[in-house]
CSV table of C-alpha atoms in Angstrom, one decimal:
chain,number,residue,atom,x,y,z
A,936,MET,CA,8.0,24.1,-0.8
A,937,SER,CA,10.5,26.9,0.2
A,938,ASN,CA,14.2,26.1,1.5
A,939,ALA,CA,13.0,27.0,4.9
A,940,ALA,CA,10.7,23.9,4.9
A,941,LEU,CA,13.4,22.2,3.8
A,942,GLY,CA,15.8,22.9,6.7
A,943,SER,CA,19.3,24.6,6.3
A,944,SER,CA,21.5,22.8,4.7
A,945,SER,CA,23.5,21.7,7.2
A,946,SER,CA,20.3,19.0,8.1
A,947,PHE,CA,20.7,17.7,4.9
A,948,PRO,CA,22.7,14.0,5.4
A,949,SER,CA,26.4,14.5,4.3
A,950,SER,CA,28.1,11.2,2.4
A,951,GLY,CA,30.2,10.4,5.4
A,952,SER,CA,26.9,10.7,8.2
A,953,ILE,CA,25.3,7.4,7.0
A,954,PRO,CA,26.5,4.8,6.6
A,955,PRO,CA,26.8,2.6,3.1
A,956,PRO,CA,24.0,-0.5,2.3
A,957,PRO,CA,25.2,-3.6,3.6
A,958,PRO,CA,27.8,-5.0,0.7
A,959,LEU,CA,25.7,-8.6,0.8
A,960,LEU,CA,22.3,-5.7,-0.3
A,961,SER,CA,24.3,-4.3,-2.7
A,962,ARG,CA,25.3,-7.1,-4.7
A,963,LEU,CA,21.6,-8.4,-4.1
A,964,SER,CA,20.7,-5.1,-6.1
A,965,ALA,CA,22.6,-4.9,-8.5
A,966,SER,CA,22.2,-8.4,-10.2
A,967,TYR,CA,19.0,-9.3,-9.2
A,968,SER,CA,16.7,-8.4,-12.4
A,969,ALA,CA,12.8,-7.6,-10.8
A,970,SER,CA,11.5,-8.7,-15.0
A,971,TYR,CA,11.8,-12.0,-13.2
A,972,THR,CA,9.6,-11.5,-10.7
A,973,LEU,CA,5.9,-12.2,-12.3
A,974,PRO,CA,7.0,-15.9,-13.2
A,975,LEU,CA,7.9,-16.7,-9.7
A,976,ILE,CA,5.1,-14.8,-8.5
A,977,LEU,CA,3.1,-17.3,-10.3
A,978,LEU,CA,4.9,-20.6,-9.7
A,979,LEU,CA,4.8,-19.7,-6.5
A,980,SER,CA,0.9,-18.9,-6.4
A,981,LEU,CA,0.4,-22.3,-8.1
A,982,VAL,CA,2.2,-24.2,-5.3
A,983,LEU,CA,0.5,-22.1,-2.0
A,984,ALA,CA,-2.7,-22.8,-4.1
A,985,LEU,CA,-2.3,-26.6,-4.3
A,986,ALA,CA,-0.9,-26.7,-0.5
A,987,THR,CA,-3.7,-24.9,1.2
A,988,PRO,CA,-7.1,-26.4,2.0
A,989,ALA,CA,-10.5,-25.8,0.2
A,990,SER,CA,-12.6,-23.3,1.3
A,991,SER,CA,-15.9,-23.9,3.0
A,992,ALA,CA,-17.5,-20.6,1.7
A,993,LEU,CA,-16.4,-21.7,-2.1
A,994,PRO,CA,-18.0,-24.1,-4.2
A,995,ALA,CA,-14.8,-27.2,-4.7
A,996,GLY,CA,-14.8,-26.5,-8.2
A,997,TRP,CA,-13.6,-22.7,-7.8
A,998,SER,CA,-11.5,-22.8,-4.4
A,999,PRO,CA,-8.5,-23.6,-5.5
A,1000,PHE,CA,-8.5,-21.3,-9.2
A,1001,SER,CA,-9.3,-18.7,-6.4
A,1002,HIS,CA,-6.3,-19.4,-4.1
A,1003,PHE,CA,-4.2,-19.3,-6.9
A,1004,VAL,CA,-5.4,-15.9,-7.9
A,1005,GLY,CA,-5.9,-15.1,-4.1
A,1006,TYR,CA,-1.7,-15.5,-3.4
A,1007,VAL,CA,-0.6,-14.1,-7.6
A,1008,TYR,CA,-2.3,-10.8,-5.6
A,1009,PHE,CA,-1.3,-11.1,-2.4
A,1010,LEU,CA,2.3,-12.3,-3.1
A,1011,SER,CA,2.0,-8.9,-6.3
A,1012,TRP,CA,0.9,-6.1,-3.5
A,1013,SER,CA,3.3,-7.3,-0.7
A,1014,LEU,CA,6.0,-7.8,-3.0
A,1015,SER,CA,5.5,-4.4,-3.8
A,1016,PHE,CA,6.4,-2.6,-0.5
A,1017,TYR,CA,10.3,-4.1,-0.9
A,1018,PRO,CA,11.6,-1.9,-4.5
A,1019,GLN,CA,10.7,1.0,-2.8
A,1020,LEU,CA,11.8,0.2,0.4
A,1021,LEU,CA,15.8,-0.6,-1.1
A,1022,LEU,CA,16.5,1.5,-2.7
A,1023,ASN,CA,15.9,3.9,-0.1
A,1024,VAL,CA,18.4,1.9,1.6
A,1025,SER,CA,20.6,1.9,-1.7
A,1026,ARG,CA,19.9,5.7,-2.1
A,1027,ARG,CA,20.7,6.6,1.5
A,1028,THR,CA,18.2,8.8,1.0
A,1029,THR,CA,14.1,8.9,0.9
A,1030,VAL,CA,14.2,12.1,-1.3
A,1031,GLY,CA,11.4,11.4,-4.1
A,1032,LEU,CA,9.0,9.6,-1.8
A,1033,SER,CA,6.6,11.3,-0.7
A,1034,PRO,CA,6.3,11.4,3.4
A,1035,ASP,CA,2.6,12.2,3.4
A,1036,PHE,CA,1.9,9.2,1.2
A,1037,ALA,CA,4.1,6.5,3.6
A,1038,CYS,CA,1.7,8.2,6.4
A,1039,TYR,CA,-1.2,7.7,4.9
A,1040,ASN,CA,0.0,4.0,4.3
A,1041,VAL,CA,0.3,3.1,7.4
A,1042,LEU,CA,-2.8,4.2,8.9
A,1043,GLY,CA,-4.8,3.3,6.3
A,1044,PHE,CA,-3.1,-0.5,6.3
A,1045,ALA,CA,-3.3,-0.5,10.1
A,1046,PHE,CA,-7.3,-0.1,9.5
A,1047,TYR,CA,-7.2,-2.5,7.3
A,1048,SER,CA,-5.2,-5.0,9.4
A,1049,LEU,CA,-8.0,-4.7,11.8
A,1050,TYR,CA,-10.8,-4.9,9.7
A,1051,THR,CA,-9.7,-8.4,7.6
A,1052,LEU,CA,-8.7,-9.6,11.0
A,1053,SER,CA,-12.4,-9.1,12.7
A,1054,MET,CA,-14.2,-10.3,9.5
A,1055,ALA,CA,-12.0,-13.5,9.1
A,1056,TYR,CA,-11.9,-14.9,12.7
A,1057,SER,CA,-14.2,-13.0,15.0
A,1058,GLY,CA,-17.2,-15.3,15.7
A,1059,PRO,CA,-19.9,-12.9,16.6
A,1060,VAL,CA,-18.4,-10.5,13.9
A,1061,ARG,CA,-19.1,-12.8,11.5
A,1062,ALA,CA,-22.6,-14.0,12.7
A,1063,ALA,CA,-23.5,-10.7,12.9
A,1064,TYR,CA,-22.5,-9.9,8.9
A,1065,ALA,CA,-24.8,-13.1,7.9
A,1066,ASP,CA,-27.6,-11.7,9.9
A,1067,ASP,CA,-27.4,-8.7,7.4
A,1068,HIS,CA,-26.8,-10.7,4.0
A,1069,GLY,CA,-29.0,-13.4,4.2
A,1070,GLY,CA,-26.7,-16.0,5.6
A,1071,GLY,CA,-23.4,-15.0,3.8
A,1072,LEU,CA,-20.5,-14.7,5.0
A,1073,PRO,CA,-18.0,-12.7,4.5
A,1074,LEU,CA,-15.5,-12.9,0.9
A,1075,VAL,CA,-12.2,-12.1,2.9
A,1076,SER,CA,-9.5,-14.4,2.2
A,1077,PHE,CA,-6.6,-16.0,4.1
A,1078,GLN,CA,-4.7,-13.8,1.7
A,1079,ASP,CA,-6.4,-10.6,2.6
A,1080,VAL,CA,-5.4,-11.4,5.7
A,1081,LEU,CA,-1.8,-11.9,5.3
A,1082,PHE,CA,-1.3,-8.8,2.7
A,1083,ALA,CA,-3.2,-6.5,5.9
A,1084,VAL,CA,-0.7,-7.2,8.9
A,1085,HIS,CA,2.2,-7.6,6.0
A,1086,ALA,CA,1.3,-3.6,4.5
A,1087,VAL,CA,0.8,-1.9,7.5
A,1088,LEU,CA,4.5,-3.8,8.7
A,1089,LEU,CA,6.4,-2.5,5.7
A,1090,SER,CA,4.9,0.5,5.8
A,1091,ALA,CA,5.9,1.4,9.0
A,1092,VAL,CA,9.2,0.4,7.9
A,1093,GLY,CA,8.9,3.0,4.8
A,1094,LEU,CA,8.1,5.9,7.2
A,1095,LEU,CA,10.6,5.1,9.6
A,1096,GLN,CA,13.4,5.0,6.5
A,1097,ILE,CA,11.7,8.5,5.9
A,1098,ALA,CA,12.4,9.4,9.9
A,1099,ALA,CA,16.1,8.0,9.9
A,1100,TYR,CA,17.9,8.8,6.8
A,1101,ASP,CA,15.9,12.7,6.0
A,1102,GLY,CA,13.7,13.6,8.9
A,1103,ILE,CA,10.2,13.7,9.3
A,1104,THR,CA,10.0,17.2,11.2
A,1105,ALA,CA,9.5,20.8,10.2
A,1106,ARG,CA,13.3,21.0,10.4
A,1107,GLY,CA,13.8,17.6,8.2
A,1108,ARG,CA,14.3,17.2,4.6
A,1109,GLN,CA,10.9,15.6,4.0
A,1110,PRO,CA,8.6,17.1,6.0
A,1111,LEU,CA,5.3,15.9,6.5
A,1112,SER,CA,2.2,18.3,5.5
A,1113,ARG,CA,-0.1,20.0,7.5
A,1114,VAL,CA,-2.9,18.7,5.7
A,1115,ALA,CA,-1.2,15.1,6.2
A,1116,PHE,CA,-1.0,15.7,10.2
A,1117,VAL,CA,-4.3,17.1,10.5
A,1118,LEU,CA,-5.8,14.4,8.4
A,1119,THR,CA,-4.6,11.2,10.0
A,1120,THR,CA,-4.9,12.8,13.1
A,1121,VAL,CA,-8.3,13.3,13.2
A,1122,MET,CA,-8.8,10.0,11.0
A,1123,ALA,CA,-7.1,8.2,14.0
A,1124,THR,CA,-8.9,9.6,17.2
A,1125,PHE,CA,-12.2,8.9,15.5
A,1126,ALA,CA,-11.2,4.8,15.2
A,1127,VAL,CA,-10.2,5.1,18.0
A,1128,LEU,CA,-13.0,6.6,20.2
A,1129,TYR,CA,-15.9,5.4,17.5
A,1130,GLY,CA,-14.1,1.8,18.8
A,1131,LEU,CA,-14.5,2.6,22.6
A,1132,LEU,CA,-18.1,3.6,22.4
A,1133,VAL,CA,-18.7,0.5,20.7
A,1134,TRP,CA,-16.7,-1.5,23.6
A,1135,LEU,CA,-18.9,0.2,26.5
A,1136,SER,CA,-22.2,0.3,24.4
A,1137,PRO,CA,-24.2,-2.4,26.2
A,1138,GLY,CA,-24.0,-5.5,25.0
A,1139,GLY,CA,-21.0,-4.5,23.3
A,1140,GLY,CA,-17.3,-5.5,24.3
A,1141,GLY,CA,-16.5,-7.6,21.5
A,1142,GLU,CA,-19.7,-9.5,21.7
A,1143,GLY,CA,-22.2,-8.5,18.3
A,1144,GLY,CA,-22.7,-5.2,19.8
A,1145,GLY,CA,-25.1,-3.0,21.4
A,1146,GLU,CA,-28.3,-1.6,19.5
A,1147,VAL,CA,-28.1,1.9,21.1
A,1148,GLY,CA,-28.6,4.6,19.0
A,1149,GLY,CA,-29.8,3.1,16.0
A,1150,SER,CA,-27.1,0.3,15.7
A,1151,LEU,CA,-24.7,2.5,14.9
A,1152,LEU,CA,-22.4,0.5,18.3
A,1153,THR,CA,-21.9,-2.2,16.5
A,1154,PRO,CA,-18.8,-3.9,16.0
A,1155,LEU,CA,-19.6,-4.2,12.6
A,1156,ASN,CA,-20.7,-0.9,12.1
A,1157,TRP,CA,-17.2,0.3,13.3
A,1158,LEU,CA,-15.6,-1.5,11.1
A,1159,TYR,CA,-17.2,-0.6,8.1
A,1160,SER,CA,-16.5,3.0,9.5
A,1161,LEU,CA,-12.7,2.0,9.1
A,1162,SER,CA,-13.3,0.3,5.9
A,1163,GLY,CA,-14.8,3.5,4.5
A,1164,LEU,CA,-11.7,5.3,6.7
A,1165,LYS,CA,-9.4,3.0,4.6
A,1166,MET,CA,-11.0,3.8,1.2
A,1167,PHE,CA,-10.9,7.4,1.8
A,1168,ILE,CA,-7.2,7.3,2.5
A,1169,THR,CA,-6.6,5.1,-0.6
A,1170,VAL,CA,-7.8,7.7,-2.7
A,1171,ILE,CA,-6.3,10.3,-1.5
A,1172,LYS,CA,-2.4,8.9,-0.9
A,1173,TYR,CA,-1.4,8.6,-4.0
A,1174,VAL,CA,-1.7,12.9,-4.8
A,1175,PRO,CA,0.8,14.1,-3.2
A,1176,GLN,CA,2.8,11.5,-4.6
A,1177,ALA,CA,1.5,12.0,-8.2
A,1178,LEU,CA,2.2,16.5,-7.1
A,1179,ARG,CA,5.9,15.4,-6.3
A,1180,ASN,CA,6.3,14.1,-9.3
A,1181,TYR,CA,4.7,16.3,-11.5
A,1182,ARG,CA,6.5,19.6,-9.6
A,1183,ARG,CA,10.0,18.2,-9.6
A,1184,GLN,CA,9.3,17.0,-13.6
A,1185,SER,CA,10.5,13.0,-12.8
A,1186,THR,CA,10.0,10.2,-10.8
A,1187,SER,CA,13.6,9.8,-9.9
A,1188,GLY,CA,13.7,7.9,-6.1
A,1189,TRP,CA,10.1,6.5,-7.0
A,1190,ASN,CA,10.8,3.0,-7.7
A,1191,VAL,CA,8.9,2.4,-11.2
A,1192,TRP,CA,8.7,-1.5,-10.1
A,1193,ASN,CA,6.8,-0.6,-6.7
A,1194,VAL,CA,4.0,0.7,-9.2
A,1195,LEU,CA,4.3,-2.3,-12.1
A,1196,LEU,CA,4.0,-5.3,-8.9
A,1197,ASP,CA,1.3,-3.3,-7.2
A,1198,PHE,CA,-0.6,-2.3,-10.0
A,1199,SER,CA,-0.8,-6.5,-11.0
A,1200,GLY,CA,-2.1,-6.8,-7.0
A,1201,GLY,CA,-4.7,-4.5,-7.8
A,1202,ALA,CA,-5.8,-6.4,-11.1
A,1203,PHE,CA,-5.6,-9.9,-9.6
A,1204,SER,CA,-7.3,-8.5,-6.2
A,1205,MET,CA,-10.2,-7.7,-8.2
A,1206,LEU,CA,-10.4,-10.8,-10.2
A,1207,GLN,CA,-10.3,-13.0,-6.7
A,1208,LEU,CA,-13.4,-11.0,-5.4
A,1209,LEU,CA,-15.4,-10.6,-8.5
A,1210,GLY,CA,-14.7,-14.6,-9.6
A,1211,ASP,CA,-16.2,-15.4,-6.5
A,1212,CYS,CA,-19.2,-13.2,-6.3
A,1213,TRP,CA,-19.5,-15.7,-9.9
A,1214,ALA,CA,-18.9,-18.7,-8.5
A,1215,THR,CA,-21.4,-18.3,-5.4
A,1216,ASN,CA,-24.1,-15.7,-7.0
A,1217,ASP,CA,-23.8,-13.7,-4.7
A,1218,TRP,CA,-23.0,-10.5,-6.1
A,1219,GLY,CA,-23.8,-8.8,-2.6
A,1220,GLY,CA,-19.6,-9.6,-2.0
A,1221,LEU,CA,-19.3,-7.0,-3.3
A,1222,THR,CA,-20.9,-4.4,-0.9
A,1223,GLY,CA,-19.6,-6.8,1.9
A,1224,ASP,CA,-16.4,-6.5,0.8
A,1225,LEU,CA,-16.2,-2.8,-1.0
A,1226,VAL,CA,-13.5,-1.9,0.6
A,1227,LYS,CA,-11.7,-4.7,-1.8
A,1228,PHE,CA,-13.0,-3.6,-4.9
A,1229,GLY,CA,-12.7,0.3,-4.6
A,1230,LEU,CA,-8.7,-0.5,-3.6
A,1231,SER,CA,-8.6,-2.4,-6.5
A,1232,VAL,CA,-10.1,-0.1,-8.9
A,1233,VAL,CA,-8.0,3.1,-6.8
A,1234,THR,CA,-4.8,1.8,-7.1
A,1235,ILE,CA,-5.0,0.8,-10.9
A,1236,PHE,CA,-6.2,4.1,-12.0
A,1237,PHE,CA,-3.2,6.0,-10.5
A,1238,ASP,CA,-0.5,3.1,-11.3
A,1239,VAL,CA,-1.7,4.0,-15.3
A,1240,LEU,CA,-0.4,7.6,-13.8
A,1241,PHE,CA,2.4,6.8,-12.7
A,1242,LEU,CA,3.5,4.7,-15.2
A,1243,PHE,CA,2.6,7.4,-17.9
A,1244,GLN,CA,4.8,9.9,-15.6
A,1245,HIS,CA,7.4,7.3,-15.5
A,1246,TYR,CA,7.3,6.2,-19.4
A,1247,ALA,CA,5.8,9.0,-21.3
A,1248,TRP,CA,5.6,12.4,-19.3
A,1249,TYR,CA,9.2,12.8,-17.6
A,1250,GLY,CA,11.5,10.8,-19.8
A,1251,ASP,CA,13.3,8.7,-16.4
A,1252,ALA,CA,12.0,5.7,-18.1
A,1253,LYS,CA,15.2,6.8,-21.1
A,1254,ARG,CA,17.5,8.0,-18.3
A,1255,ALA,CA,17.4,4.4,-17.0
A,1256,GLU,CA,18.0,3.1,-20.0
A,1257,SER,CA,21.0,5.0,-20.6
A,1258,GLY,CA,22.4,5.3,-17.1
A,1259,GLY,CA,21.4,2.7,-15.0
A,1260,SER,CA,18.8,3.2,-12.2
A,1261,ASP,CA,15.7,1.5,-11.0
A,1262,ALA,CA,14.3,0.1,-14.3
A,1263,SER,CA,15.5,-3.3,-14.2
A,1264,SER,CA,16.9,-3.6,-10.4
A,1265,PHE,CA,14.5,-3.5,-6.9
A,1266,ALA,CA,16.7,-0.9,-5.5
A,1267,GLY,CA,18.4,0.4,-9.1
A,1268,GLY,CA,21.6,2.2,-9.1
A,1269,GLU,CA,21.1,5.6,-9.2
A,1270,ASP,CA,23.3,8.0,-6.6
A,1271,SER,CA,22.1,9.1,-3.4
A,1272,TYR,CA,22.3,13.0,-3.9
A,1273,GLN,CA,21.5,13.1,-7.4
A,1274,ARG,CA,18.5,14.9,-6.9
A,1275,VAL,CA,20.4,17.8,-4.4
A,1276,GLY,CA,19.8,20.3,-6.2
A,1277,ASP,CA,16.0,20.1,-6.9
A,1278,GLU,CA,15.3,19.9,-3.7
A,1279,LYS,CA,17.7,23.0,-2.4
A,1280,LYS,CA,14.9,24.4,-5.4
A,1281,GLY,CA,12.1,23.2,-3.6
A,1282,TYR,CA,10.9,20.6,-6.1
A,1283,VAL,CA,10.5,18.0,-3.9
């Protein structure tokens, strides 16, 4: 990326132009070790699972364990957003985090929120799903809904951080690529227009959808399209971040605990879905909730790639052990402008 794309040197934030992080946040960031996170997640998940009523869609003996696994994945995936957000605040810059990745995240989780909310709580949608799956109901758990809504909110915060700290326009320090702009615009426009057609079709308006166009204009098919778009976004969203790490030969600014918690969430999400299918003897749940299964597979693949980048290929883990950065703390201790020379050379 050229210097022109990054903007002039005056567009780079100076140490005096951005207020320092709140003292309380700095103290918490320095004292809290993310290595305690997984035991806390397991303990809290057990408490929540025991307090959650049994699901009518699952066998009574399996429901508590499914809730436990679901809360582990929900908490892991949900907490995975915070290390990066805290690191951004601590460094007062988002350099190292791909703006394309952040933008894809917002749109993808917006689609996933609509999908999970409708599958879990819309009577007409659940009835239409049951008709298509021999009476079986969607295997969308309460944790799926919580995670999706929480994820879209925190993803939006991350995108706002990029805009506030570094700028996301062509004149900013972290400009969104043309490819990401075009893809997100096209996908958002498609989803809105498809939804309007479903709503305006005979028998539409949220009542199960019409039969126009070979039954394509139904709320259920619209939701399937959203899940497909979410899957597509999940496949492509990690690529800009992986390429950015490669070009910079560093994962600096990309918090490794984001990756570790993301990996845990993907593994436990897959475990819950496979376990629920086994317990109900309904493996059609994999196709009925393909987006959840696909999310897990793609997430695990790219997280393994990021772990190799951090721990094996670029030496960031060794630098963290000697100088202290984001390897043991959610917010890390890396200097805000350590990599400015790299950015000016176009390695971002």
